[in-house]
Coordinates of C-alpha atoms in Angstrom, one line a residue:
M1 CA 0.0 0.0 -0.1
K2 CA 2.7 2.4 1.1
T3 CA 4.5 1.7 -2.5
I4 CA 1.2 2.6 -4.3
Q5 CA 0.8 5.7 -2.3
N6 CA 4.3 7.0 -3.2
Q7 CA 3.9 6.2 -6.8
W8 CA 0.9 8.3 -7.1
S9 CA 2.3 11.0 -5.2
I10 CA 5.0 11.2 -7.8
Y11 CA 2.4 11.2 -10.7
K12 CA 0.6 14.1 -9.1
I13 CA 3.8 16.1 -8.9
A14 CA 4.7 15.1 -12.5
I15 CA 1.1 16.4 -13.6
A16 CA 1.7 19.8 -11.8
F17 CA 5.2 20.4 -13.2
M18 CA 3.7 19.7 -16.7
M19 CA 0.7 22.3 -16.0
L20 CA 3.4 24.8 -14.8
I21 CA 5.6 24.5 -17.9
F22 CA 2.5 24.9 -20.2
A23 CA 1.3 28.2 -18.4
V24 CA 4.7 29.6 -18.8
I25 CA 4.7 28.7 -22.7
S26 CA 1.2 30.1 -22.8
C27 CA 2.3 33.3 -21.2
E28 CA 5.4 33.8 -23.2
K29 CA 2.9 33.2 -26.2
D30 CA 0.5 36.0 -24.9
D31 CA 3.4 38.2 -24.1
N32 CA 4.7 38.2 -27.9
F33 CA 1.5 39.9 -29.3
S34 CA 1.8 41.7 -32.6
D35 CA 1.9 45.5 -32.2
N36 CA -0.1 47.0 -35.2
V37 CA 0.3 50.9 -34.2
P38 CA 2.4 52.7 -36.7
D39 CA 5.4 54.2 -35.6
Y40 CA 4.9 58.0 -36.3
T41 CA 8.4 58.9 -36.3
E42 CA 8.5 57.4 -39.9
S43 CA 6.2 60.0 -41.1
I44 CA 7.8 63.3 -40.1
V45 CA 9.4 65.9 -42.2
Q46 CA 13.1 65.7 -41.1
S47 CA 14.1 69.0 -43.0
F48 CA 12.7 71.4 -45.3
K49 CA 15.2 73.3 -47.4
V50 CA 15.1 76.1 -50.0
G51 CA 18.5 76.9 -51.7
S52 CA 20.8 76.9 -48.7
K53 CA 18.3 77.9 -46.2
Y54 CA 16.4 75.7 -43.7
A55 CA 13.0 76.2 -42.7
D56 CA 11.8 76.1 -38.9
I57 CA 9.6 72.9 -38.4
N58 CA 7.1 72.6 -35.4
H59 CA 6.3 69.0 -35.2
T60 CA 3.8 69.6 -32.3
I61 CA 1.4 71.6 -34.3
G62 CA 2.7 70.6 -37.9
T63 CA 4.0 73.7 -39.2
I64 CA 6.9 74.6 -41.4
T65 CA 7.7 78.5 -41.6
M66 CA 10.6 80.4 -43.2
T67 CA 11.9 83.6 -44.6
L68 CA 13.5 84.0 -47.9
P69 CA 15.7 86.8 -49.4
S70 CA 13.8 90.0 -50.5
G71 CA 12.3 89.8 -53.8
T72 CA 12.1 86.1 -54.0
D73 CA 9.5 84.8 -56.3
L74 CA 7.1 83.0 -54.1
K75 CA 5.2 81.6 -56.8
N76 CA 8.1 79.3 -58.0
V77 CA 9.6 77.7 -55.0
K78 CA 11.5 74.4 -54.9
P79 CA 11.8 72.8 -51.6
E80 CA 13.8 70.0 -50.8
I81 CA 12.4 67.8 -48.3
R82 CA 13.9 65.1 -46.2
L83 CA 12.1 62.3 -45.0
P84 CA 12.6 58.7 -43.5
E85 CA 13.5 56.2 -45.9
S86 CA 10.0 54.6 -45.4
A87 CA 8.2 57.8 -46.2
S88 CA 6.9 59.8 -49.2
V89 CA 5.4 63.4 -49.3
T90 CA 2.7 65.1 -51.5
P91 CA 3.5 67.6 -53.2
A92 CA 6.8 65.9 -53.8
S93 CA 10.3 67.1 -52.8
G94 CA 11.9 69.2 -55.6
S95 CA 8.6 70.2 -57.2
T96 CA 7.7 73.7 -57.9
I97 CA 5.1 75.3 -55.6
D98 CA 3.3 78.5 -55.4
F99 CA 3.4 80.0 -51.8
S100 CA 2.2 83.5 -52.9
N101 CA -1.3 83.0 -52.0
G102 CA -0.8 81.5 -48.4
P103 CA 0.2 78.4 -46.8
V104 CA 0.7 75.1 -48.6
T105 CA -0.4 71.7 -47.0
F106 CA 2.2 68.7 -47.5
E107 CA 1.2 65.1 -46.5
V108 CA 3.7 62.5 -45.5
V109 CA 2.9 59.0 -45.7
S110 CA 4.9 55.9 -44.6
T111 CA 4.9 52.3 -45.5
N112 CA 4.2 51.4 -42.1
G113 CA 0.6 53.2 -42.4
A114 CA 1.7 56.3 -40.4
H115 CA 0.9 59.6 -41.9
R116 CA 0.7 63.2 -41.1
T117 CA 0.4 66.8 -42.5
Y118 CA 2.3 69.7 -42.4
T119 CA 1.3 73.4 -43.1
A120 CA 4.1 75.1 -44.8
S121 CA 4.2 79.0 -45.1
I122 CA 6.8 81.0 -46.7
A123 CA 7.5 84.7 -47.1
A124 CA 10.0 87.1 -48.6
Y125 CA 12.2 89.3 -46.1
G126 CA 10.3 92.4 -45.3
D127 CA 7.0 91.1 -46.5
P128 CA 4.5 91.7 -43.7
K129 CA 3.1 88.5 -43.4
I130 CA 1.7 86.0 -40.7
L131 CA 3.2 82.5 -41.2
S132 CA 1.5 80.4 -38.7
F133 CA -0.7 81.2 -35.9
S134 CA -2.0 78.8 -33.1
I135 CA -3.8 78.5 -29.8
G136 CA -2.5 75.7 -27.8
D137 CA -2.4 72.8 -30.3
K138 CA -4.9 74.1 -32.4
L139 CA -3.7 75.6 -35.7
G140 CA -5.4 78.6 -37.1
I141 CA -6.5 78.5 -40.9
I142 CA -4.9 81.8 -42.6
D143 CA -6.5 83.1 -45.7
E144 CA -3.9 85.4 -47.2
V145 CA -6.5 86.5 -50.1
N146 CA -9.1 88.1 -47.3
K147 CA -6.4 88.4 -44.6
T148 CA -8.3 86.4 -42.2
I149 CA -7.3 83.9 -39.5
K150 CA -9.8 81.3 -38.1
V151 CA -9.1 79.1 -35.1
E152 CA -11.2 76.6 -33.6
I153 CA -10.5 75.4 -30.1
G154 CA -11.7 72.5 -28.0
S155 CA -14.5 72.9 -25.5
Q156 CA -11.9 72.7 -22.8
G157 CA -9.3 74.7 -24.5
G158 CA -9.8 77.8 -22.5
D159 CA -11.6 80.9 -22.0
L160 CA -12.3 82.9 -25.1
S161 CA -11.9 86.1 -23.0
N162 CA -8.4 85.5 -22.1
L163 CA -6.4 83.5 -24.8
A164 CA -2.5 83.9 -25.7
P165 CA -2.1 82.9 -29.2
S166 CA 1.5 81.9 -30.6
F167 CA 2.4 83.0 -34.1
V168 CA 5.3 83.4 -36.6
I169 CA 5.8 86.5 -38.6
A170 CA 8.1 87.0 -41.5
E171 CA 11.7 88.3 -40.9
G172 CA 12.2 91.8 -41.3
T173 CA 8.8 92.8 -39.8
T174 CA 7.2 93.7 -36.6
V175 CA 3.7 93.1 -35.2
D176 CA 1.4 95.5 -33.0
V177 CA 0.6 92.8 -30.6
A178 CA 3.2 90.4 -29.9
S179 CA 2.8 86.5 -29.9
G180 CA 2.0 85.1 -26.6
V181 CA 0.0 88.2 -25.5
A182 CA -3.4 87.3 -23.9
R183 CA -6.5 89.1 -25.6
N184 CA -10.3 88.6 -25.4
F185 CA -11.2 86.7 -28.4
T186 CA -15.2 86.8 -27.6
S187 CA -14.9 89.3 -30.7
P188 CA -12.6 89.2 -33.7
K189 CA -9.3 90.8 -33.1
V190 CA -7.1 92.5 -35.6
Y191 CA -3.1 92.0 -35.9
T192 CA -1.1 94.6 -37.9
V193 CA 2.2 93.3 -39.3
L194 CA 4.6 96.1 -40.4
S195 CA 7.5 95.8 -42.8
N196 CA 10.7 97.5 -41.3
N197 CA 10.8 99.8 -44.3
G198 CA 8.1 101.6 -42.4
Y199 CA 5.7 101.8 -45.3
T200 CA 4.3 98.3 -45.9
A201 CA 1.9 96.9 -43.6
K202 CA -1.0 94.1 -43.6
Q203 CA -3.9 93.5 -41.1
Y204 CA -5.3 90.0 -40.3
T205 CA -8.5 89.8 -38.6
V206 CA -8.4 86.7 -36.2
T207 CA -11.6 85.0 -35.2
V208 CA -11.6 82.3 -32.7
T209 CA -14.7 80.0 -32.1
Q210 CA -14.9 77.4 -29.3
I211 CA -16.6 73.8 -29.7
Q212 CA -19.6 73.9 -27.6
A213 CA -19.1 71.4 -24.6
P214 CA -22.1 68.7 -24.4
R215 CA -25.1 70.4 -23.2
I216 CA -28.9 70.4 -23.5
E217 CA -30.3 73.9 -24.5
S218 CA -33.9 73.0 -23.9
F219 CA -36.1 70.2 -22.9
V220 CA -39.8 70.6 -23.7
V221 CA -42.7 67.9 -22.8
N222 CA -46.2 68.6 -24.0
G223 CA -45.4 72.2 -24.3
A224 CA -43.8 72.6 -20.9
V225 CA -40.2 73.9 -20.8
G226 CA -38.0 71.9 -18.5
I227 CA -35.7 73.7 -16.0
V228 CA -32.3 72.8 -17.2
D229 CA -29.3 72.6 -14.6
N230 CA -26.1 72.4 -16.6
T231 CA -24.1 72.2 -13.4
A232 CA -25.8 69.5 -11.8
N233 CA -26.6 67.9 -15.0
S234 CA -30.4 67.7 -13.9
I235 CA -33.5 68.7 -15.8
V236 CA -37.0 69.0 -14.0
V237 CA -40.3 69.1 -16.0
I238 CA -43.5 70.4 -14.3
L239 CA -46.5 69.1 -15.9
P240 CA -50.2 69.5 -14.8
P241 CA -51.6 67.3 -11.9
G242 CA -53.0 64.0 -13.3
T243 CA -50.6 63.9 -16.4
N244 CA -50.0 60.5 -17.4
L245 CA -46.1 60.0 -17.2
T246 CA -45.6 56.7 -18.8
N247 CA -45.5 57.7 -22.5
L248 CA -44.0 61.2 -23.0
A249 CA -41.9 62.2 -26.1
P250 CA -39.5 65.1 -25.0
V251 CA -38.5 67.6 -27.8
I252 CA -34.7 68.3 -27.0
T253 CA -32.4 71.2 -28.4
L254 CA -28.8 70.8 -28.6
P255 CA -26.1 72.8 -29.8
A256 CA -25.1 72.1 -33.5
E257 CA -23.0 68.9 -34.1
Q258 CA -24.1 67.2 -31.0
T259 CA -26.3 64.1 -30.7
I260 CA -28.4 62.7 -27.6
T261 CA -29.3 59.2 -26.4
P262 CA -32.3 58.5 -26.1
S263 CA -33.0 60.7 -29.1
S264 CA -35.3 63.6 -29.3
G265 CA -38.9 62.9 -29.8
A266 CA -38.6 59.2 -28.6
A267 CA -41.3 58.2 -26.0
Q268 CA -40.1 57.3 -22.6
N269 CA -41.7 56.2 -19.2
F270 CA -41.0 59.1 -16.6
S271 CA -43.4 57.6 -14.0
N272 CA -40.5 55.4 -12.3
G273 CA -38.2 58.3 -11.6
S274 CA -35.4 59.9 -13.5
V275 CA -34.5 59.0 -17.1
T276 CA -31.1 59.2 -18.2
Y277 CA -29.9 61.1 -21.4
T278 CA -26.3 61.2 -22.8
V279 CA -25.2 64.2 -24.9
K280 CA -22.1 63.8 -27.1
N281 CA -20.4 66.7 -28.8
K282 CA -17.9 66.7 -31.8
E283 CA -15.0 65.8 -29.7
N284 CA -16.8 62.7 -28.6
L285 CA -17.0 64.2 -25.0
T286 CA -20.1 63.3 -23.1
K287 CA -22.6 64.6 -20.5
V288 CA -25.1 62.7 -18.6
Y289 CA -28.4 64.2 -17.6
N290 CA -30.8 62.9 -15.0
V291 CA -34.4 63.8 -16.2
K292 CA -37.3 64.1 -13.8
V293 CA -41.0 64.9 -14.9
E294 CA -43.3 65.7 -12.1
S295 CA -47.2 66.1 -12.3
I296 CA -47.9 68.8 -9.8
A297 CA -48.8 72.5 -9.6
A298 CA -46.0 75.2 -9.2
T299 CA -47.6 76.9 -6.4
K300 CA -44.8 78.4 -4.1
Y301 CA -43.7 81.8 -3.5
A302 CA -40.1 81.7 -2.9
F303 CA -37.6 84.3 -1.5
L304 CA -34.1 84.0 -2.7
G305 CA -31.4 84.8 -0.1
L306 CA -27.7 85.1 0.5
E307 CA -27.6 83.0 3.8
D308 CA -28.8 79.7 4.8
N309 CA -32.1 80.5 6.1
I310 CA -34.2 83.8 6.9
S311 CA -32.8 84.1 10.7
S312 CA -29.2 84.1 9.4
L313 CA -29.8 86.9 6.7
V314 CA -27.2 89.6 7.2
D315 CA -29.1 92.3 5.3
D316 CA -31.8 93.8 7.5
D317 CA -33.9 94.7 4.3
A318 CA -33.7 91.3 3.0
K319 CA -34.6 89.7 6.5
A320 CA -37.8 92.0 6.9
A321 CA -38.9 91.3 3.3
A322 CA -38.4 87.4 3.6
T323 CA -40.2 87.3 7.2
W324 CA -43.2 89.4 5.8
M325 CA -43.2 87.2 2.7
Q326 CA -43.2 83.7 5.0
S327 CA -45.8 85.2 7.4
T328 CA -48.1 86.4 4.3
Y329 CA -47.9 83.1 2.2
G330 CA -47.5 80.5 4.8
A331 CA -47.5 77.0 3.6
D332 CA -47.2 78.5 0.0
F333 CA -43.8 80.2 0.9
K334 CA -40.4 78.6 0.6
Y335 CA -37.0 80.1 1.4
I336 CA -34.2 79.1 -1.1
K337 CA -30.5 80.1 -0.4
I338 CA -29.2 81.4 -3.7
A339 CA -26.1 79.4 -3.7
D340 CA -28.5 76.3 -3.7
I341 CA -30.7 77.3 -6.4
S342 CA -31.2 74.0 -8.6
A343 CA -33.7 72.6 -11.2
L344 CA -35.0 70.5 -8.2
N345 CA -35.7 73.1 -5.9
I346 CA -37.0 75.9 -7.9
G347 CA -39.4 73.4 -9.9
D348 CA -42.4 73.8 -7.6
V349 CA -42.0 77.8 -7.4
K350 CA -44.5 79.9 -9.3
V351 CA -43.0 83.5 -8.4
A352 CA -39.8 84.3 -6.6
M353 CA -38.4 87.4 -5.0
L354 CA -34.7 88.6 -5.3
Y355 CA -34.0 91.3 -3.2
Y356 CA -31.4 92.8 -0.8
L357 CA -30.0 96.5 0.0
T358 CA -26.6 96.5 1.6
P359 CA -25.1 100.0 1.9
K360 CA -25.4 99.9 5.7
E361 CA -24.1 96.2 6.2
N362 CA -21.4 96.3 3.4
Q363 CA -21.5 93.0 2.0
G364 CA -19.1 93.7 -0.7
F365 CA -21.6 94.5 -3.6
S366 CA -20.7 97.3 -5.8
A367 CA -21.0 98.4 -9.6
T368 CA -19.0 100.7 -12.2
S369 CA -20.1 101.8 -15.7
S370 CA -18.0 98.9 -17.1
D371 CA -19.1 96.1 -14.6
V372 CA -22.5 95.9 -12.7
S373 CA -21.9 92.1 -12.1
N374 CA -20.6 92.7 -9.0
M375 CA -23.8 93.8 -7.4
L376 CA -24.4 90.0 -7.6
P377 CA -23.1 87.0 -5.8
A378 CA -21.0 84.8 -8.3
G379 CA -23.6 82.4 -9.1
L380 CA -25.9 85.1 -10.2
R381 CA -23.5 86.8 -12.6
P382 CA -24.0 86.3 -16.4
G383 CA -23.1 82.4 -17.2
G384 CA -23.2 81.7 -13.4
S385 CA -24.6 78.3 -12.3
Q386 CA -27.7 79.8 -10.5
A387 CA -28.3 82.4 -13.0
Q388 CA -28.7 79.7 -15.9
V389 CA -31.3 77.8 -13.5
L390 CA -33.3 80.6 -13.1
K391 CA -32.9 81.7 -17.0
S392 CA -34.0 78.4 -17.7
W393 CA -37.0 78.5 -15.0
V394 CA -38.0 81.9 -16.2
K395 CA -38.2 80.9 -20.0
G396 CA -40.2 78.1 -18.8
G397 CA -42.8 80.5 -17.2
G398 CA -41.4 81.2 -13.8
D399 CA -42.0 84.8 -12.6
M400 CA -39.8 87.2 -10.7
L401 CA -39.6 90.4 -8.6
I402 CA -36.2 91.9 -8.6
A403 CA -35.4 94.9 -6.4
G404 CA -32.6 96.8 -4.6
D405 CA -28.9 95.8 -5.3
P406 CA -29.6 92.7 -7.6
S407 CA -31.5 94.9 -10.2
P408 CA -28.7 94.0 -12.7
F409 CA -29.8 90.4 -12.6
I410 CA -32.2 91.3 -15.5
F411 CA -28.8 91.4 -17.7
S412 CA -27.9 87.7 -16.3
L413 CA -31.1 86.4 -17.3
G414 CA -30.6 87.5 -20.9
R415 CA -33.9 89.3 -20.9
V416 CA -32.4 92.7 -21.7
P417 CA -29.2 92.7 -23.8
A418 CA -26.4 94.8 -22.4
N419 CA -22.6 94.8 -22.9
F420 CA -21.0 96.8 -20.1
G421 CA -17.5 96.7 -21.5
A422 CA -18.8 98.8 -24.6
A423 CA -20.2 102.1 -25.1
R424 CA -23.9 102.7 -24.9
A425 CA -25.3 102.3 -28.5
P426 CA -28.6 100.9 -30.0
G427 CA -29.3 97.3 -28.7
N428 CA -26.9 97.9 -25.8
Y429 CA -29.2 98.7 -22.9
V430 CA -26.6 99.3 -20.0
F431 CA -27.6 101.4 -16.9
S432 CA -26.9 105.0 -17.3
E433 CA -26.4 106.1 -13.5
F434 CA -24.3 104.7 -10.9
G435 CA -24.6 106.9 -8.0
C436 CA -23.9 105.2 -4.4
A437 CA -22.5 102.2 -6.4
T438 CA -19.5 101.7 -4.0
E439 CA -19.7 99.0 -1.6
T440 CA -20.7 101.3 1.3
G441 CA -23.4 103.0 -1.1
C442 CA -25.1 105.9 0.6
Y443 CA -26.6 106.0 4.0
D444 CA -28.5 109.1 4.7
T445 CA -29.4 110.1 8.3
G446 CA -31.5 112.6 10.0
K447 CA -33.8 113.2 7.0
P448 CA -37.2 115.1 7.7
S449 CA -40.3 113.4 7.6
D450 CA -41.9 115.7 4.8
D451 CA -38.9 114.6 2.6
I452 CA -41.0 111.7 1.0
W453 CA -39.8 109.3 -1.6
G454 CA -42.1 107.4 -3.7
L455 CA -42.6 106.3 -7.3
G456 CA -43.7 109.1 -9.6
M457 CA -46.9 108.1 -11.4
R458 CA -47.7 111.3 -13.6
D459 CA -49.0 110.2 -17.1
T460 CA -46.2 112.0 -18.7
N461 CA -43.8 109.6 -17.0
N462 CA -45.4 106.6 -18.6
S463 CA -47.1 105.6 -21.9
G464 CA -50.6 106.2 -20.3
N465 CA -52.3 106.2 -17.1
R466 CA -50.9 103.4 -15.0
R467 CA -52.5 104.2 -11.8
N468 CA -55.5 102.0 -12.3
D469 CA -53.5 98.9 -12.8
A470 CA -54.0 96.0 -10.2
I471 CA -50.7 96.5 -8.8
F472 CA -51.8 99.5 -7.2
D473 CA -54.9 98.3 -5.8
G474 CA -55.6 99.5 -2.2
L475 CA -53.2 102.3 -2.5
T476 CA -53.5 106.1 -2.4
F477 CA -51.6 108.4 -4.7
E478 CA -50.6 111.8 -3.5
G479 CA -49.3 115.1 -5.1
G480 CA -52.5 116.4 -7.0
A481 CA -53.4 116.0 -10.4
G482 CA -50.6 115.9 -12.8
N483 CA -48.0 115.4 -10.2
E484 CA -49.3 112.0 -8.8
Y485 CA -46.9 109.6 -6.8
L486 CA -47.0 106.6 -4.7
P487 CA -45.4 107.5 -1.4
L488 CA -43.2 104.6 0.0
Q489 CA -40.6 106.1 2.5
N490 CA -40.2 109.2 4.7
S491 CA -37.9 107.6 7.7
A492 CA -35.0 109.5 9.1
N493 CA -32.4 106.9 8.0
R494 CA -32.5 105.6 4.6
E495 CA -30.3 103.5 2.4
V496 CA -29.5 104.3 -1.2
R497 CA -28.3 102.9 -4.5
L498 CA -28.9 105.0 -7.9
I499 CA -28.1 102.2 -10.3
W500 CA -30.5 102.3 -13.1
W501 CA -31.7 103.6 -16.4
Q502 CA -32.1 107.4 -16.4
H503 CA -32.8 107.7 -20.2
F504 CA -32.1 105.9 -23.5
D505 CA -30.4 108.5 -25.1
G506 CA -28.3 107.1 -28.4
I507 CA -30.2 104.0 -27.9
L508 CA -33.9 104.6 -28.7
N509 CA -35.6 107.4 -30.7
P510 CA -37.3 109.1 -29.1
S511 CA -35.3 108.3 -26.0
C512 CA -36.4 111.2 -23.6
C513 CA -38.3 112.3 -22.0
G514 CA -42.1 112.0 -22.8
S515 CA -44.5 109.5 -22.9
D516 CA -43.8 108.8 -26.4
A517 CA -40.2 107.7 -25.2
A518 CA -41.8 105.3 -22.7
S519 CA -44.0 103.9 -25.5
Q520 CA -40.8 103.3 -27.7
F521 CA -39.2 101.7 -24.7
E522 CA -42.2 99.4 -24.3
K523 CA -42.5 98.1 -27.7
T524 CA -38.8 97.6 -28.2
L525 CA -38.3 95.5 -25.0
T526 CA -42.1 94.2 -24.6
A527 CA -42.3 95.8 -21.2
V528 CA -44.5 98.1 -19.3
K529 CA -43.0 101.2 -17.6
Y530 CA -44.9 101.8 -14.1
G531 CA -43.0 104.9 -13.2
T532 CA -39.9 106.7 -12.1
L533 CA -38.9 109.0 -9.2
R534 CA -41.4 111.2 -7.5
H535 CA -39.2 114.3 -7.8
I536 CA -38.6 113.9 -11.6
G537 CA -41.3 115.5 -13.7
D538 CA -40.3 114.7 -17.2
A539 CA -40.4 111.0 -17.5
F540 CA -36.7 111.0 -16.8
G541 CA -35.8 107.5 -15.6
Y542 CA -37.2 103.9 -15.3
G543 CA -37.9 103.2 -11.6
A544 CA -40.4 100.2 -11.9
V545 CA -40.7 98.0 -15.1
E546 CA -42.4 94.7 -16.0
F547 CA -40.8 92.8 -18.7
K548 CA -43.2 90.5 -20.2
R549 CA -43.4 87.3 -22.1
T550 CA -41.5 87.2 -25.5
D551 CA -42.9 84.0 -26.8
L552 CA -46.2 85.8 -28.0
A553 CA -46.9 88.4 -30.5
N554 CA -44.2 91.2 -30.1
N555 CA -44.4 94.8 -31.7
A556 CA -42.6 95.4 -35.0
A557 CA -40.2 97.4 -33.1
F558 CA -39.0 94.6 -30.9
D559 CA -35.6 94.1 -30.6
S560 CA -34.6 90.9 -32.7
Q561 CA -31.5 90.1 -30.3
I562 CA -33.8 89.4 -27.5
P563 CA -34.8 85.6 -27.4
T564 CA -38.5 84.9 -28.3
D565 CA -38.9 82.1 -25.8
Y566 CA -39.5 83.8 -22.5
K567 CA -42.7 82.4 -21.0
G568 CA -42.0 84.1 -17.5
H569 CA -42.6 87.9 -16.5
I570 CA -39.9 89.8 -14.5
F571 CA -40.9 93.0 -12.5
T572 CA -37.9 95.3 -11.5
I573 CA -37.7 98.1 -9.2
S574 CA -34.2 99.4 -10.1
N575 CA -33.7 102.5 -8.1
T576 CA -34.0 102.6 -4.1
I577 CA -34.4 106.3 -4.2
V578 CA -38.2 105.6 -5.2
G579 CA -38.1 104.5 -1.4
Y580 CA -38.3 100.9 -1.7
E581 CA -36.6 99.8 1.4
W582 CA -38.0 97.2 3.7
N583 CA -36.0 98.1 7.2
S584 CA -36.0 101.6 8.2
N585 CA -32.7 101.2 10.4
G586 CA -34.0 102.2 13.7
T587 CA -36.5 104.9 12.5
T588 CA -40.0 104.9 11.4
N589 CA -41.3 105.1 7.7
D590 CA -44.8 106.2 7.9
Y591 CA -45.5 104.6 4.5
Q592 CA -44.2 101.1 5.4
N593 CA -47.6 99.4 4.7
N594 CA -47.5 100.9 1.1
I595 CA -44.6 99.1 0.5
K596 CA -46.0 95.9 2.0
V597 CA -49.2 96.2 -0.3
F598 CA -47.3 97.3 -3.3
T599 CA -45.3 94.3 -2.8
K600 CA -48.1 91.8 -2.3
N601 CA -50.0 93.3 -5.5
I602 CA -46.6 92.7 -7.7
L603 CA -46.2 89.2 -6.3
D604 CA -50.0 88.1 -6.7
H605 CA -50.2 89.7 -10.1
L606 CA -47.1 87.6 -11.2
Y607 CA -48.7 84.4 -9.5
N608 CA -51.9 84.8 -11.2
L609 CA -50.5 85.2 -14.7
N610 CA -51.2 82.2 -17.0
N611 CA -48.0 81.4 -18.6
D612 CA -48.8 78.3 -20.6

């Protein structure tokens, strides 16, 4: 028995040894795989020579540049091109090539399958010419005939407003803005190349475009516009109560050259929670959205504040307004911290109030004629995450009251076009006054009670008699016939901002200062002007304005650069010298109740609008 056991043990050892050898052989076989990736060093241009001069070669972006002696005939150039032994090039080395009309493309192909292209540009000494132009690894297309250069950068390739291009100019020339200097390419930029003779120059207009990152522009179900949150990658669509969610076909809008899965128009079941959509752009980058459709009524009044909750609000005016709003609307009220605004928490809101007035507290808000965005927290500035959510919400039918410091949010919403980096001009509706616009603003103390601030309501201030509109229900006007105003403030201590539209000189015609100017404003922007300052008698200024939905019929004078897909309304009170201040800083305002009634009338007016 012992002999048999020993023999069996030897047999098992032998089998294990053979299996080990087999595994090693198998591994060696697996490791000796065939690598079919071509060697790209076999498809490079090793040198590019004309006469006795060698060109500069940038293998990273694939450019060849050189300057030949003055007077060289660029229509008849014979380059000598050295390549790896396995490669060939088109056009061929030694052939006569015309470089007078700009860059020429050379394609190098290797027998191992590798190939690459080079863009070659040649100039004569002293001839003002840009030979190559690139941003990062993206090469510009130079059109010598039209003197243009076009560059397309990737979606992750940087900020258009701050790009530093690299370029090569001909020897014997200079350029007005050097290579490597950052510029704002949100609009075309001109480069002037000057010959060292001081007389010959060429100007190139450079246009930079950026591939759009994957994104959903709009998501519409049964006519209801979804709230798109491109930061959280979520979309919320609110449909009427009782809607069947099992078979809905969304209509989805994407930037050009992007695709989405599932496709637009494909029916989906949204009754079991979120449905995932994947967007792909031309770079093959993807973005995944979670889309939620809810069958509820948007019933909430919301106050949008800077701090976590009402009790922690630093600004006394914001706290007073939010506290009143919470008390007035009870279960229909909700508070949303501005930094937390998302498609999910704004979806059940019908009307939102955005208001703070901070000269006394100095929370860091300020404005200048070239930048009003600093009156807003970062998320509400143009392009900010929360601004984009609210913009989508307003387009879908959400309504807003904006007053006090955040008045410039009307520009973040895209509802009023403005470029504060440019001069006022037709179509550029920047504010025209910036009084008390520093961080500390103005804080007036000891004012007499007979110095009454209010909203000027004279017919000559507006396009007609607005005093009978529903937003003034329960309010009494003072001042007598022809000088009517709504009194709002007579406290001893008052906080002030004077950031608003005084007039539209040079922008609208007529621009100031009668009812015809107010009417032209209303037609151009699809708006209603409700008043200005009590103490101004010539229609000068726009103190209270309602910007109406634009998706219906607009006047022939409507500014075509304003999108026609806003279903929501926006009511703005732009200048606090009308007296719209919720807390009187330890003093008494005899007209505080007017502020409450006026605000409730505005909010209820917006709430009762049918924006379907």
